[in-house]
Amino acid sequence: MFQDSSTRLIALIAILVIAAGTAVGCYRQPVSARAADAAGFQKLVGGLGFGSSVELSTCAVQFDPRLGVTCNAHTGPIPAGSLLCPGCGRFLFSFYPWSFENLTGSSATRHVPAP
Amino acid sequence: MSPLLSIARTGSAAILLSPLRSAVTVLAVIAVLVPYLVGIGLVEGLRQEARIAIGAGTPAGEELLPDLYVAANQFGRRVPIPVNLAEPIGKFDGVTRVVPRIVGRITLGKENVEAVLVGMPREELHRQGSTIQQLTRLVDGELPGSRHGEGPQLVIGSGLARKLNLEVGAVLPPIFRSGGGEKTPRVTGIFQSDISLWQSRMILTTFESAADIFGQQELATDLLVFCRHGQPEAIRLRILQSIPGPSTERATSLQPSVTSRADLESLLPAGLGHREGVFNLLFVVAFAVGILVILVTSGFGLSGRRREIGILKATGWQTDEILVRSLAESVLLGLASAAIAILVALVWLEWLNGFWIAGIFLAGVETQPAFQVPYVLAAQPAALAALVACLLVTTGSAYSTWRAAVTSPAEAMR
Amino acid sequence: MNSGILEAESLSRVYHPGTSSEVRALNGVSLVIPGGGYVVLAGPSGSGKTTLLSLLGALDRPTSGHVKFSDRKLDECSDVELARQRRRMGFVFQNFSLIPRLPVWENITYPQIPRGLSAAKRRQAADGVLSRLGLAAKADVPPEELSGGEQQRVAVARALIGDPEVIFADEPTSNLDRRAATELAAILQEINAGGTTLVVSTHDTLLAESASLVFTLEDGRLVDETA
């Protein structure tokens, strides 16, 4: 009967919502185990990896900002220039590459001429 | 039953009365929401991994990761730093040890597979390895440098192992020549696929082997400086002010740059709120497209819908009652779409390991990722997805419904 | 003019005014519908019967003039008030205008939903009306599976369900075969005999024969009134 179908539809939607809520609320990747393994890996490599890239060719800075100061492919200040960068423009977790001036204490640097 | 509830229940009947239109609407909303939820889930997963990668939240006094990373700049570009600078830095008060590291890019095999080559001193590798309770959870095999006299020993990432069909004990084609002749790199271990995404394309070897491979002796990519608690900032200043320059035949000057853990921690929120990032823009575009799609699907069967509303009005329904009915229909469709989208996103991330979609958001990742994709799907984005879904559906159908509802029944039924 | 349940005063309706496709469907029509009467609006196609019926049944608003329903001017009613007035009326359309896929009993009782009646009570009311019209066995069937005559009887049931004071029927037999038309005519007579005012627009002589009052329209004007 249509009335039954209508009621069943509401029930189905309620079940879907509850299932989605339960899945989000209860399901977690085993964070602690993964965190321990990840920490062990980082100890071996001295802390490496940070961004949304797993290799260096696209954008070393997006792999790890410790590896690069400026981004060669960064095409600002063209309007929306950063969107043209296949590295920075692509990812949802990306950080603006540092310019040298961004680094704390850079004013304290001095040229160190070779003897 | 209250009249309002009775009217709201007819919303579900309205869904069943236009099954095709309802299905297309739900699919359009799911198509917009699933990439959003997957992306947000990946961001949170990445954030957690990134925090671990920089040792954020490490208890004071625990020497897990370096406190400072010292590199060199010349003409504003990153250049290798002389290894011999490690000794003067190591003598600074508060520095417990300095470790040179090489991180570089190489290609392997006929297909020129990209890899990140990391070289750490043999002693450091085994020092750190000995502090890890279950090394087999990280590496299937042995750490490099365990056998003296042999050629380069490599621990390779799970992605590389799969791509190049390599197992523990496998031999790579020679990738360099040295004064001692060709040395054949051997795979001594493979990283487990679920420990980190960044291991996927990584090759870990000894510092000496890495230097030989790149043909760069006495140079490092950076120096890892371990400090006593409370000392990093003071040591950073001291490095910037007082480390001697390199002694070379030609007059050259290197500018040191020092990155601390705090610098990296400050990047995390900046990265996630990266305004120039395309993600937010893409999602806004998808949202707008979603509304257009729903506007179009609202047009499907619009004449039938107009007549249906005309009949309702002719039989005594008021305009606001018709709008409540439509709102109930939209909310039900929105909730259904959001719930399905959340479940699809979770299945896609967990059981399908982000098949294909992870490669859209992460660079260098294959269609079927060779590592366990990190993700966290929290309650907040899920709730936001539900709200967005209801808004999408309501906005898309509101105008056509309102137009039909305010029209006289005779005209609506024409 | 004697006051009846419905009164039309100088009713006019113009479609697309001021454009090249302007149509003056009704032009200054005045009439009185007596309570309990069986009134037929007759006239050739395009004479304005359907337009007049829509205006009397509050399905449309006149360009000028007034409609009074139980001494209440419908053109002065707000949208909400108009909807409430419609609940005192029933309407039977030429092409049935049933909601596809919705079972017969739900089609009939859809008007009652905003009143907060439970599904069980609505089903009970529907069964009563359907039995009266010989359609009890078709309660759970969607309209598409019914014959034309059965669909029109369902439309009549929908018009009856709210115990209306007046029922409007627009060419109710035009899409029916002779047998179904005769059955429907008998049903309408029976409804009128129960005290419900009936206003039928038709050029079917079968229905006109039963009328207590016939208004004849031509080119949007009232040309004749026959008791």
XYZ file of C-alpha atoms in Angstrom, chain B residues 19-35 290 293-294 297 333 336-337 340-341 344 392-393:
29
model
C 10.671 8.579 -8.250
C 12.858 9.538 -11.211
C 13.130 13.156 -10.208
C 13.864 12.169 -6.613
C 16.547 9.692 -7.678
C 18.277 12.223 -9.931
C 18.206 14.822 -7.165
C 19.733 12.406 -4.664
C 22.432 11.345 -7.139
C 23.295 14.960 -7.923
C 23.708 15.787 -4.238
C 25.768 12.645 -3.600
C 28.026 13.520 -6.545
C 28.729 16.886 -4.924
C 29.093 15.669 -1.343
C 31.219 12.534 -1.686
C 34.350 14.292 -3.022
C 24.574 21.127 -7.822
C 21.403 20.441 -11.667
C 18.615 20.322 -9.148
C 15.757 18.202 -12.486
C 15.824 13.974 0.213
C 18.912 10.668 2.591
C 21.524 12.091 0.219
C 24.284 7.898 1.658
C 27.144 10.258 0.786
C 29.840 6.009 0.445
C 21.032 22.246 -1.990
C 17.786 20.374 -2.501
